[in-house]
Amino acid sequence: MTVTRRRVLQGMGAGLALAGSRSWASTELNLGSKRLQTLSDGHLSLPGEFIFGPMDKPDLIPVLADFGMTSSDQLTPDINVTLMQDGDKIVLFDVGSGPDFQSGAGQLVDALDAVGVAPEDVTHVLFTHCHPDHLWGVLDDFDDPLFSEAQHLMGQGEWDYWFDPETVHTIASNRTSQAVGARRRMEIIKEQITLFGDGEEVLPGVAARASFGHSPGHMSFEVRDGNNSVMVLGDAVNNHHISFARPGWETGADQDRETAAKTRMALLDQISHEKMKLIGYHLPEGGIGFAENSGEGYRFVPASG
C-alpha cells in the first residue's frame, strides 16, 4: 500500500473558475488494484457551538490550544470526497453538498473534472449517511440524478430513518431542513438505490461497517487488499482535534451523542491497533492518514505530510 501527495490542482479553466481560482490538494492511496483519491467539495462554515456546545469549556480550551486554535467561535472544516477506481469501477464515497447548502461547498463536479472523471463515468455511489454535505450533491441543477449511470448504495437503517415521513416531525428542530432535503433527494434516486446491512461486502474488497451515532444508520467502509486496508470513516470521526484527542467526549454534531462517542472510541482503537490507514471526510490535508495513540487519546497523522 502506497500513499502519495499529488500536486495542488489549481486553475481558472477546466471548470475551475468562479470568483477567482479554486485550489485543493488531491491525495491518493494505492491498495492493490484499487486507487483511492480524495477530492475537495470545498469547505463548511460552522459555528463552534455546533461541535463544542456540549463540552465543558474549561476542559475544552487547553485541548484546542494544543492544536493552535485560539478561538472556538468558528470552524471551516474541509470536505473530502473519496474517489476509488478499480478496473472498470469508478466509485464515489458520498457526493458532497451540491449547490444548495453552503457557498463554500459544492465543488465536487469541478474536482472530478480536474482528474478527468465526468459524472456519467461514475459506476457506483456509496453513502455513509444522509446529512446535507454528503447527500445533497446527488442531483444536478435540474433536480435529476447527477450520477445517472451509477448504482447508489446505502445502509438499510439510514435509508429507513430519512425516508420515513415522520422523521421531519421527530428530529431536532435545528435539523428539520436536513430531513426535508434528504427525503426530497431520496425520492428522486429511489429507483437507483440498493440497500445493505452491516458487514456486507458491497463491492469486491469493500465491506460496510456500522458506525452509528453521528446519524442513526451511519456506515463506514473498510477497503481491503489482502492484509492491507483503509477505513473510509465518513463522519464517524469528524474532526482532527477533539474527535482524536478526546474521542469519548460527546459532540454537538452527532445526532446520538453517546452512541457516536462509543463508536468513535472503538474505531480509533481498531485503526490505531491494526495500523490501518483512514480517510476522514472533514480531516485536513486531504484526509488520508492514520491514528496514533497518544495515551489519553489519539493524534491524526496525515499521510501527505
PDB file of C-alpha atoms in Angstrom:
ATOM      1  CA  MET A   1       0.000   0.000   0.000  1.00  0.00           C
ATOM      2  CA  THR A   2       1.460   3.335  -1.025  1.00  0.00           C
ATOM      3  CA  VAL A   3       0.312   6.874  -0.303  1.00  0.00           C
ATOM      4  CA  THR A   4       1.454   9.838  -2.332  1.00  0.00           C
ATOM      5  CA  ARG A   5       0.787  13.545  -2.131  1.00  0.00           C
ATOM      6  CA  ARG A   6      -0.269  14.801  -5.526  1.00  0.00           C
ATOM      7  CA  ARG A   7       0.282  18.314  -6.802  1.00  0.00           C
ATOM      8  CA  VAL A   8      -2.152  21.028  -5.866  1.00  0.00           C
ATOM      9  CA  LEU A   9      -4.839  21.294  -8.531  1.00  0.00           C
ATOM     10  CA  GLN A  10      -5.455  24.933  -9.264  1.00  0.00           C
ATOM     11  CA  GLY A  11      -6.743  26.944 -12.152  1.00  0.00           C
ATOM     12  CA  MET A  12      -9.118  29.250 -13.850  1.00  0.00           C
ATOM     13  CA  GLY A  13     -10.050  26.906 -16.669  1.00  0.00           C
ATOM     14  CA  ALA A  14     -11.381  23.367 -16.968  1.00  0.00           C
ATOM     15  CA  GLY A  15     -14.436  24.297 -14.940  1.00  0.00           C
ATOM     16  CA  LEU A  16     -12.382  25.742 -12.059  1.00  0.00           C
ATOM     17  CA  ALA A  17     -13.360  29.382 -12.427  1.00  0.00           C
ATOM     18  CA  LEU A  18     -15.717  31.103 -10.035  1.00  0.00           C
ATOM     19  CA  ALA A  19     -14.966  34.391  -8.341  1.00  0.00           C
ATOM     20  CA  GLY A  20     -11.237  33.738  -8.514  1.00  0.00           C
ATOM     21  CA  SER A  21      -9.321  30.483  -8.566  1.00  0.00           C
ATOM     22  CA  ARG A  22     -10.029  27.390  -6.509  1.00  0.00           C
ATOM     23  CA  SER A  23      -7.383  25.062  -5.252  1.00  0.00           C
ATOM     24  CA  TRP A  24      -7.153  21.817  -3.372  1.00  0.00           C
ATOM     25  CA  ALA A  25      -4.725  19.021  -2.722  1.00  0.00           C
ATOM     26  CA  SER A  26      -5.602  15.661  -4.198  1.00  0.00           C
ATOM     27  CA  THR A  27      -4.076  12.932  -2.092  1.00  0.00           C
ATOM     28  CA  GLU A  28      -4.092   9.357  -3.299  1.00  0.00           C
ATOM     29  CA  LEU A  29      -3.613   5.898  -1.881  1.00  0.00           C
ATOM     30  CA  ASN A  30      -2.964   2.701  -3.855  1.00  0.00           C
ATOM     31  CA  LEU A  31      -4.308  -0.511  -2.379  1.00  0.00           C
ATOM     32  CA  GLY A  32      -3.648  -3.437  -4.712  1.00  0.00           C
ATOM     33  CA  SER A  33      -5.680  -2.774  -7.844  1.00  0.00           C
ATOM     34  CA  LYS A  34      -7.621  -0.022  -6.108  1.00  0.00           C
ATOM     35  CA  ARG A  35      -6.627   3.623  -6.450  1.00  0.00           C
ATOM     36  CA  LEU A  36      -8.258   5.949  -3.933  1.00  0.00           C
ATOM     37  CA  GLN A  37      -8.104   9.733  -4.144  1.00  0.00           C
ATOM     38  CA  THR A  38      -9.646  12.436  -2.026  1.00  0.00           C
ATOM     39  CA  LEU A  39     -11.183  15.320  -3.911  1.00  0.00           C
ATOM     40  CA  SER A  40     -12.401  18.538  -2.375  1.00  0.00           C
ATOM     41  CA  ASP A  41     -16.023  19.605  -2.358  1.00  0.00           C
ATOM     42  CA  GLY A  42     -14.846  22.816  -0.688  1.00  0.00           C
ATOM     43  CA  HIS A  43     -15.373  23.550   2.981  1.00  0.00           C
ATOM     44  CA  LEU A  44     -18.097  24.164   5.536  1.00  0.00           C
ATOM     45  CA  SER A  45     -18.544  27.223   7.733  1.00  0.00           C
ATOM     46  CA  LEU A  46     -19.820  26.210  11.154  1.00  0.00           C
ATOM     47  CA  PRO A  47     -20.301  27.972  14.462  1.00  0.00           C
ATOM     48  CA  GLY A  48     -18.011  26.419  17.041  1.00  0.00           C
ATOM     49  CA  GLU A  49     -21.000  25.609  19.221  1.00  0.00           C
ATOM     50  CA  PHE A  50     -22.152  23.110  16.588  1.00  0.00           C
ATOM     51  CA  ILE A  51     -19.252  20.891  17.695  1.00  0.00           C
ATOM     52  CA  PHE A  52     -18.279  22.210  21.116  1.00  0.00           C
ATOM     53  CA  GLY A  53     -21.695  23.028  22.590  1.00  0.00           C
ATOM     54  CA  PRO A  54     -21.970  20.050  24.975  1.00  0.00           C
ATOM     55  CA  MET A  55     -18.358  20.303  26.175  1.00  0.00           C
ATOM     56  CA  ASP A  56     -17.088  21.823  29.407  1.00  0.00           C
ATOM     57  CA  LYS A  57     -15.269  24.982  28.303  1.00  0.00           C
ATOM     58  CA  PRO A  58     -12.504  24.925  30.963  1.00  0.00           C
ATOM     59  CA  ASP A  59     -11.581  21.438  29.765  1.00  0.00           C
ATOM     60  CA  LEU A  60     -12.012  22.294  26.092  1.00  0.00           C
ATOM     61  CA  ILE A  61      -9.851  25.407  25.820  1.00  0.00           C
ATOM     62  CA  PRO A  62      -6.469  23.828  26.691  1.00  0.00           C
ATOM     63  CA  VAL A  63      -7.104  20.925  24.305  1.00  0.00           C
ATOM     64  CA  LEU A  64      -7.836  23.326  21.453  1.00  0.00           C
ATOM     65  CA  ALA A  65      -4.723  25.312  22.364  1.00  0.00           C
ATOM     66  CA  ASP A  66      -2.666  22.191  21.684  1.00  0.00           C
ATOM     67  CA  PHE A  67      -3.857  22.488  18.082  1.00  0.00           C
ATOM     68  CA  GLY A  68      -3.096  26.191  17.838  1.00  0.00           C
ATOM     69  CA  MET A  69      -6.792  27.044  17.999  1.00  0.00           C
ATOM     70  CA  THR A  70      -7.113  30.306  19.903  1.00  0.00           C
ATOM     71  CA  SER A  71     -10.865  30.598  19.347  1.00  0.00           C
ATOM     72  CA  SER A  72     -13.710  28.114  19.373  1.00  0.00           C
ATOM     73  CA  ASP A  73     -16.153  30.518  17.706  1.00  0.00           C
ATOM     74  CA  GLN A  74     -15.894  29.458  14.051  1.00  0.00           C
ATOM     75  CA  LEU A  75     -14.824  26.330  12.183  1.00  0.00           C
ATOM     76  CA  THR A  76     -14.163  25.820   8.458  1.00  0.00           C
ATOM     77  CA  PRO A  77     -13.624  22.064   8.019  1.00  0.00           C
ATOM     78  CA  ASP A  78     -12.588  20.634   4.669  1.00  0.00           C
ATOM     79  CA  ILE A  79     -14.906  18.347   2.724  1.00  0.00           C
ATOM     80  CA  ASN A  80     -13.044  15.326   1.301  1.00  0.00           C
ATOM     81  CA  VAL A  81     -14.940  13.092  -1.118  1.00  0.00           C
ATOM     82  CA  THR A  82     -13.233   9.763  -1.792  1.00  0.00           C
ATOM     83  CA  LEU A  83     -12.960   8.550  -5.383  1.00  0.00           C
ATOM     84  CA  MET A  84     -11.984   4.906  -5.923  1.00  0.00           C
ATOM     85  CA  GLN A  85     -11.024   3.434  -9.284  1.00  0.00           C
ATOM     86  CA  ASP A  86     -10.714  -0.339  -9.585  1.00  0.00           C
ATOM     87  CA  GLY A  87     -10.720  -1.844 -13.068  1.00  0.00           C
ATOM     88  CA  ASP A  88     -13.940  -0.743 -14.729  1.00  0.00           C
ATOM     89  CA  LYS A  89     -15.423   0.535 -11.460  1.00  0.00           C
ATOM     90  CA  ILE A  90     -15.406   4.250 -10.655  1.00  0.00           C
ATOM     91  CA  VAL A  91     -16.782   4.692  -7.155  1.00  0.00           C
ATOM     92  CA  LEU A  92     -17.642   7.728  -5.047  1.00  0.00           C
ATOM     93  CA  PHE A  93     -17.966   7.561  -1.276  1.00  0.00           C
ATOM     94  CA  ASP A  94     -20.583  10.316  -0.733  1.00  0.00           C
ATOM     95  CA  VAL A  95     -21.256  13.098  -3.203  1.00  0.00           C
ATOM     96  CA  GLY A  96     -20.679  16.398  -1.457  1.00  0.00           C
ATOM     97  CA  SER A  97     -23.088  19.258  -0.871  1.00  0.00           C
ATOM     98  CA  GLY A  98     -24.296  20.319  -4.280  1.00  0.00           C
ATOM     99  CA  PRO A  99     -25.171  23.980  -4.929  1.00  0.00           C
ATOM    100  CA  ASP A 100     -27.905  24.405  -2.318  1.00  0.00           C
ATOM    101  CA  PHE A 101     -26.189  24.032   1.050  1.00  0.00           C
ATOM    102  CA  GLN A 102     -23.296  26.436   1.722  1.00  0.00           C
ATOM    103  CA  SER A 103     -21.443  28.832  -0.543  1.00  0.00           C
ATOM    104  CA  GLY A 104     -18.033  27.388   0.325  1.00  0.00           C
ATOM    105  CA  ALA A 105     -19.071  23.896  -0.705  1.00  0.00           C
ATOM    106  CA  GLY A 106     -20.449  22.207  -3.831  1.00  0.00           C
ATOM    107  CA  GLN A 107     -17.200  21.951  -5.815  1.00  0.00           C
ATOM    108  CA  LEU A 108     -17.125  18.196  -6.451  1.00  0.00           C
ATOM    109  CA  VAL A 109     -18.014  18.312 -10.147  1.00  0.00           C
ATOM    110  CA  ASP A 110     -15.101  20.676 -10.788  1.00  0.00           C
ATOM    111  CA  ALA A 111     -12.770  18.443  -8.776  1.00  0.00           C
ATOM    112  CA  LEU A 112     -13.859  15.389 -10.761  1.00  0.00           C
ATOM    113  CA  ASP A 113     -13.317  17.287 -13.987  1.00  0.00           C
ATOM    114  CA  ALA A 114      -9.795  18.179 -12.867  1.00  0.00           C
ATOM    115  CA  VAL A 115      -8.916  14.475 -12.593  1.00  0.00           C
ATOM    116  CA  GLY A 116     -10.666  13.508 -15.836  1.00  0.00           C
ATOM    117  CA  VAL A 117     -13.858  11.958 -14.470  1.00  0.00           C
ATOM    118  CA  ALA A 118     -17.308  13.006 -15.674  1.00  0.00           C
ATOM    119  CA  PRO A 119     -20.420  12.376 -13.551  1.00  0.00           C
ATOM    120  CA  GLU A 120     -21.716   9.859 -16.092  1.00  0.00           C
ATOM    121  CA  ASP A 121     -18.478   7.873 -15.736  1.00  0.00           C
ATOM    122  CA  VAL A 122     -19.243   7.032 -12.106  1.00  0.00           C
ATOM    123  CA  THR A 123     -20.468   3.437 -11.747  1.00  0.00           C
ATOM    124  CA  HIS A 124     -21.229   3.303  -8.004  1.00  0.00           C
ATOM    125  CA  VAL A 125     -22.050   5.781  -5.243  1.00  0.00           C
ATOM    126  CA  LEU A 126     -21.710   4.572  -1.643  1.00  0.00           C
ATOM    127  CA  PHE A 127     -23.307   6.731   1.025  1.00  0.00           C
ATOM    128  CA  THR A 128     -22.063   6.908   4.596  1.00  0.00           C
ATOM    129  CA  HIS A 129     -25.155   8.877   5.662  1.00  0.00           C
ATOM    130  CA  CYS A 130     -27.695  11.471   4.585  1.00  0.00           C
ATOM    131  CA  HIS A 131     -26.524  14.758   6.071  1.00  0.00           C
ATOM    132  CA  PRO A 132     -26.500  17.596   3.506  1.00  0.00           C
ATOM    133  CA  ASP A 133     -22.762  17.732   2.824  1.00  0.00           C
ATOM    134  CA  HIS A 134     -22.780  14.004   1.987  1.00  0.00           C
ATOM    135  CA  LEU A 135     -26.057  13.574   0.085  1.00  0.00           C
ATOM    136  CA  TRP A 136     -27.238  16.836  -1.425  1.00  0.00           C
ATOM    137  CA  GLY A 137     -24.756  16.714  -4.309  1.00  0.00           C
ATOM    138  CA  VAL A 138     -26.587  13.693  -5.744  1.00  0.00           C
ATOM    139  CA  LEU A 139     -28.766  15.883  -8.020  1.00  0.00           C
ATOM    140  CA  ASP A 140     -27.865  18.200 -10.877  1.00  0.00           C
ATOM    141  CA  ASP A 141     -29.145  21.739 -11.455  1.00  0.00           C
ATOM    142  CA  PHE A 142     -32.370  20.333 -12.922  1.00  0.00           C
ATOM    143  CA  ASP A 143     -33.055  18.041  -9.942  1.00  0.00           C
ATOM    144  CA  ASP A 144     -32.181  14.957 -11.959  1.00  0.00           C
ATOM    145  CA  PRO A 145     -29.732  12.345 -10.673  1.00  0.00           C
ATOM    146  CA  LEU A 146     -26.262  13.739 -11.368  1.00  0.00           C
ATOM    147  CA  PHE A 147     -24.580  10.332 -11.476  1.00  0.00           C
ATOM    148  CA  SER A 148     -27.060   8.985 -13.965  1.00  0.00           C
ATOM    149  CA  GLU A 149     -25.258   5.728 -14.791  1.00  0.00           C
ATOM    150  CA  ALA A 150     -24.359   4.812 -11.213  1.00  0.00           C
ATOM    151  CA  GLN A 151     -25.798   2.282  -8.830  1.00  0.00           C
ATOM    152  CA  HIS A 152     -26.421   4.045  -5.498  1.00  0.00           C
ATOM    153  CA  LEU A 153     -25.903   2.083  -2.278  1.00  0.00           C
ATOM    154  CA  MET A 154     -26.941   2.986   1.268  1.00  0.00           C
ATOM    155  CA  GLY A 155     -27.305   1.254   4.611  1.00  0.00           C
ATOM    156  CA  GLN A 156     -30.815  -0.031   5.280  1.00  0.00           C
ATOM    157  CA  GLY A 157     -31.121   1.740   8.626  1.00  0.00           C
ATOM    158  CA  GLU A 158     -30.018   5.094   7.250  1.00  0.00           C
ATOM    159  CA  TRP A 159     -32.466   4.873   4.352  1.00  0.00           C
ATOM    160  CA  ASP A 160     -35.337   3.854   6.616  1.00  0.00           C
ATOM    161  CA  TYR A 161     -34.743   6.745   9.012  1.00  0.00           C
ATOM    162  CA  TRP A 162     -34.528   9.580   6.496  1.00  0.00           C
ATOM    163  CA  PHE A 163     -37.144   8.232   4.086  1.00  0.00           C
ATOM    164  CA  ASP A 164     -39.693   7.889   6.903  1.00  0.00           C
ATOM    165  CA  PRO A 165     -42.138  10.829   6.533  1.00  0.00           C
ATOM    166  CA  GLU A 166     -42.363  11.046  10.338  1.00  0.00           C
ATOM    167  CA  THR A 167     -38.674  11.922  10.700  1.00  0.00           C
ATOM    168  CA  VAL A 168     -39.297  15.565   9.863  1.00  0.00           C
ATOM    169  CA  HIS A 169     -41.630  15.746  12.885  1.00  0.00           C
ATOM    170  CA  THR A 170     -39.400  13.894  15.352  1.00  0.00           C
ATOM    171  CA  ILE A 171     -35.917  15.155  14.507  1.00  0.00           C
ATOM    172  CA  ALA A 172     -34.430  18.070  16.485  1.00  0.00           C
ATOM    173  CA  SER A 173     -35.857  21.355  15.253  1.00  0.00           C
ATOM    174  CA  ASN A 174     -32.462  22.640  14.106  1.00  0.00           C
ATOM    175  CA  ARG A 175     -32.217  19.650  11.757  1.00  0.00           C
ATOM    176  CA  THR A 176     -35.706  19.846  10.209  1.00  0.00           C
ATOM    177  CA  SER A 177     -34.371  21.265   6.947  1.00  0.00           C
ATOM    178  CA  GLN A 178     -31.915  18.364   6.744  1.00  0.00           C
ATOM    179  CA  ALA A 179     -34.779  15.876   6.968  1.00  0.00           C
ATOM    180  CA  VAL A 180     -36.817  17.690   4.325  1.00  0.00           C
ATOM    181  CA  GLY A 181     -33.846  17.985   1.986  1.00  0.00           C
ATOM    182  CA  ALA A 182     -32.788  14.378   2.444  1.00  0.00           C
ATOM    183  CA  ARG A 183     -36.200  12.898   1.706  1.00  0.00           C
ATOM    184  CA  ARG A 184     -36.691  15.068  -1.378  1.00  0.00           C
ATOM    185  CA  ARG A 185     -33.457  13.783  -2.880  1.00  0.00           C
ATOM    186  CA  MET A 186     -34.123  10.201  -1.829  1.00  0.00           C
ATOM    187  CA  GLU A 187     -37.494  10.283  -3.586  1.00  0.00           C
ATOM    188  CA  ILE A 188     -35.721  11.163  -6.828  1.00  0.00           C
ATOM    189  CA  ILE A 189     -32.984   8.493  -6.601  1.00  0.00           C
ATOM    190  CA  LYS A 190     -35.031   5.682  -5.035  1.00  0.00           C
ATOM    191  CA  GLU A 191     -35.081   3.616  -8.252  1.00  0.00           C
ATOM    192  CA  GLN A 192     -31.270   3.611  -8.276  1.00  0.00           C
ATOM    193  CA  ILE A 193     -30.830   2.571  -4.640  1.00  0.00           C
ATOM    194  CA  THR A 194     -29.570  -0.773  -3.346  1.00  0.00           C
ATOM    195  CA  LEU A 195     -29.710  -1.215   0.428  1.00  0.00           C
ATOM    196  CA  PHE A 196     -27.273  -3.194   2.547  1.00  0.00           C
ATOM    197  CA  GLY A 197     -26.556  -4.178   6.134  1.00  0.00           C
ATOM    198  CA  ASP A 198     -23.600  -4.160   8.491  1.00  0.00           C
ATOM    199  CA  GLY A 199     -20.730  -6.410   7.434  1.00  0.00           C
ATOM    200  CA  GLU A 200     -21.902  -6.907   3.852  1.00  0.00           C
ATOM    201  CA  GLU A 201     -19.360  -6.780   1.042  1.00  0.00           C
ATOM    202  CA  VAL A 202     -20.995  -4.069  -1.020  1.00  0.00           C
ATOM    203  CA  LEU A 203     -18.319  -4.207  -3.744  1.00  0.00           C
ATOM    204  CA  PRO A 204     -15.353  -6.549  -4.150  1.00  0.00           C
ATOM    205  CA  GLY A 205     -12.963  -5.723  -1.327  1.00  0.00           C
ATOM    206  CA  VAL A 206     -15.302  -3.110   0.201  1.00  0.00           C
ATOM    207  CA  ALA A 207     -17.216  -4.038   3.367  1.00  0.00           C
ATOM    208  CA  ALA A 208     -19.791  -1.964   5.227  1.00  0.00           C
ATOM    209  CA  ARG A 209     -19.040  -1.183   8.861  1.00  0.00           C
ATOM    210  CA  ALA A 210     -21.841   0.009  11.141  1.00  0.00           C
ATOM    211  CA  SER A 211     -20.697   3.232  12.794  1.00  0.00           C
ATOM    212  CA  PHE A 212     -23.941   4.554  14.209  1.00  0.00           C
ATOM    213  CA  GLY A 213     -24.395   7.692  16.268  1.00  0.00           C
ATOM    214  CA  HIS A 214     -23.434  10.618  14.071  1.00  0.00           C
ATOM    215  CA  SER A 215     -26.589   9.677  12.208  1.00  0.00           C
ATOM    216  CA  PRO A 216     -28.933   6.784  13.043  1.00  0.00           C
ATOM    217  CA  GLY A 217     -27.663   4.423  10.344  1.00  0.00           C
ATOM    218  CA  HIS A 218     -24.198   5.830   9.591  1.00  0.00           C
ATOM    219  CA  MET A 219     -21.894   3.415   7.768  1.00  0.00           C
ATOM    220  CA  SER A 220     -18.141   3.485   7.295  1.00  0.00           C
ATOM    221  CA  PHE A 221     -16.405   1.308   4.708  1.00  0.00           C
ATOM    222  CA  GLU A 222     -13.366  -0.927   5.070  1.00  0.00           C
ATOM    223  CA  VAL A 223     -11.499  -1.235   1.783  1.00  0.00           C
ATOM    224  CA  ARG A 224      -9.157  -4.209   1.842  1.00  0.00           C
ATOM    225  CA  ASP A 225      -6.496  -5.881  -0.273  1.00  0.00           C
ATOM    226  CA  GLY A 226      -5.023  -8.904   1.487  1.00  0.00           C
ATOM    227  CA  ASN A 227      -3.590  -7.743   4.810  1.00  0.00           C
ATOM    228  CA  ASN A 228      -3.753  -4.064   3.871  1.00  0.00           C
ATOM    229  CA  SER A 229      -6.836  -1.978   4.473  1.00  0.00           C
ATOM    230  CA  VAL A 230      -8.124   1.559   4.813  1.00  0.00           C
ATOM    231  CA  MET A 231     -11.224   2.734   6.663  1.00  0.00           C
ATOM    232  CA  VAL A 232     -13.345   5.337   4.898  1.00  0.00           C
ATOM    233  CA  LEU A 233     -14.821   6.917   8.009  1.00  0.00           C
ATOM    234  CA  GLY A 234     -17.394   9.365   6.745  1.00  0.00           C
ATOM    235  CA  ASP A 235     -18.264  11.442   9.822  1.00  0.00           C
ATOM    236  CA  ALA A 236     -17.760   8.727  12.430  1.00  0.00           C
ATOM    237  CA  VAL A 237     -14.585  10.651  13.353  1.00  0.00           C
ATOM    238  CA  ASN A 238     -15.412  14.113  12.153  1.00  0.00           C
ATOM    239  CA  ASN A 239     -12.544  16.437  13.098  1.00  0.00           C
ATOM    240  CA  HIS A 240      -8.796  16.251  13.678  1.00  0.00           C
ATOM    241  CA  HIS A 241      -8.777  17.847  17.113  1.00  0.00           C
ATOM    242  CA  ILE A 242     -11.371  16.875  19.741  1.00  0.00           C
ATOM    243  CA  SER A 243     -12.508  13.678  17.979  1.00  0.00           C
ATOM    244  CA  PHE A 244      -8.953  12.341  18.197  1.00  0.00           C
ATOM    245  CA  ALA A 245      -7.640  13.937  21.379  1.00  0.00           C
ATOM    246  CA  ARG A 246     -10.792  13.252  23.435  1.00  0.00           C
ATOM    247  CA  PRO A 247     -12.842  10.700  21.456  1.00  0.00           C
ATOM    248  CA  GLY A 248     -15.081   9.920  24.429  1.00  0.00           C
ATOM    249  CA  TRP A 249     -16.364  13.488  24.684  1.00  0.00           C
ATOM    250  CA  GLU A 250     -19.849  13.996  23.314  1.00  0.00           C
ATOM    251  CA  THR A 251     -20.066  16.443  20.428  1.00  0.00           C
ATOM    252  CA  GLY A 252     -22.947  18.562  19.219  1.00  0.00           C
ATOM    253  CA  ALA A 253     -22.503  17.425  15.619  1.00  0.00           C
ATOM    254  CA  ASP A 254     -23.751  13.927  16.427  1.00  0.00           C
ATOM    255  CA  GLN A 255     -27.440  13.064  16.488  1.00  0.00           C
ATOM    256  CA  ASP A 256     -26.979  10.363  19.149  1.00  0.00           C
ATOM    257  CA  ARG A 257     -24.039  11.724  21.090  1.00  0.00           C
ATOM    258  CA  GLU A 258     -23.492   8.826  23.482  1.00  0.00           C
ATOM    259  CA  THR A 259     -23.585   6.174  20.757  1.00  0.00           C
ATOM    260  CA  ALA A 260     -21.340   8.266  18.493  1.00  0.00           C
ATOM    261  CA  ALA A 261     -18.698   8.593  21.217  1.00  0.00           C
ATOM    262  CA  LYS A 262     -18.658   4.821  21.762  1.00  0.00           C
ATOM    263  CA  THR A 263     -18.396   4.259  18.012  1.00  0.00           C
ATOM    264  CA  ARG A 264     -15.542   6.764  17.694  1.00  0.00           C
ATOM    265  CA  MET A 265     -13.543   5.165  20.505  1.00  0.00           C
ATOM    266  CA  ALA A 266     -13.990   1.676  19.051  1.00  0.00           C
ATOM    267  CA  LEU A 267     -12.982   2.750  15.546  1.00  0.00           C
ATOM    268  CA  LEU A 268      -9.890   4.643  16.658  1.00  0.00           C
ATOM    269  CA  ASP A 269      -8.845   1.756  18.878  1.00  0.00           C
ATOM    270  CA  GLN A 270      -9.093  -0.662  15.940  1.00  0.00           C
ATOM    271  CA  ILE A 271      -7.445   1.662  13.437  1.00  0.00           C
ATOM    272  CA  SER A 272      -4.507   2.507  15.687  1.00  0.00           C
ATOM    273  CA  HIS A 273      -4.030  -1.064  16.929  1.00  0.00           C
ATOM    274  CA  GLU A 274      -4.097  -2.547  13.422  1.00  0.00           C
ATOM    275  CA  LYS A 275      -2.096   0.379  11.973  1.00  0.00           C
ATOM    276  CA  MET A 276      -4.772   0.868   9.342  1.00  0.00           C
ATOM    277  CA  LYS A 277      -4.906   3.890   7.101  1.00  0.00           C
ATOM    278  CA  LEU A 278      -8.004   6.046   7.408  1.00  0.00           C
ATOM    279  CA  ILE A 279      -9.812   8.585   5.276  1.00  0.00           C
ATOM    280  CA  GLY A 280     -11.819  11.260   7.091  1.00  0.00           C
ATOM    281  CA  TYR A 281     -14.424  13.388   5.388  1.00  0.00           C
ATOM    282  CA  HIS A 282     -13.542  16.532   7.346  1.00  0.00           C
ATOM    283  CA  LEU A 283      -9.891  15.935   8.193  1.00  0.00           C
ATOM    284  CA  PRO A 284      -7.139  18.267   6.923  1.00  0.00           C
ATOM    285  CA  GLU A 285      -4.532  17.754   4.185  1.00  0.00           C
ATOM    286  CA  GLY A 286      -6.734  15.532   2.065  1.00  0.00           C
ATOM    287  CA  GLY A 287      -7.986  13.452   4.977  1.00  0.00           C
ATOM    288  CA  ILE A 288      -5.781  10.390   4.393  1.00  0.00           C
ATOM    289  CA  GLY A 289      -3.594   9.314   7.288  1.00  0.00           C
ATOM    290  CA  PHE A 290      -3.603   7.188  10.395  1.00  0.00           C
ATOM    291  CA  ALA A 291      -4.432   7.404  14.094  1.00  0.00           C
ATOM    292  CA  GLU A 292      -1.554   7.383  16.540  1.00  0.00           C
ATOM    293  CA  ASN A 293      -2.265   6.527  20.178  1.00  0.00           C
ATOM    294  CA  SER A 294      -1.220   9.434  22.420  1.00  0.00           C
ATOM    295  CA  GLY A 295      -2.092   7.908  25.783  1.00  0.00           C
ATOM    296  CA  GLU A 296      -5.149   9.932  26.747  1.00  0.00           C
ATOM    297  CA  GLY A 297      -6.428   9.904  23.196  1.00  0.00           C
ATOM    298  CA  TYR A 298      -5.103   9.820  19.638  1.00  0.00           C
ATOM    299  CA  ARG A 299      -3.419  12.049  17.079  1.00  0.00           C
ATOM    300  CA  PHE A 300      -4.297  12.328  13.403  1.00  0.00           C
ATOM    301  CA  VAL A 301      -1.128  11.931  11.351  1.00  0.00           C
ATOM    302  CA  PRO A 302      -1.682  12.979   7.722  1.00  0.00           C
ATOM    303  CA  ALA A 303      -0.158  10.616   5.174  1.00  0.00           C
ATOM    304  CA  SER A 304       0.640  13.581   2.954  1.00  0.00           C
ATOM    305  CA  GLY A 305       2.954  15.162   5.482  1.00  0.00           C
TER     306      GLY A 305
END
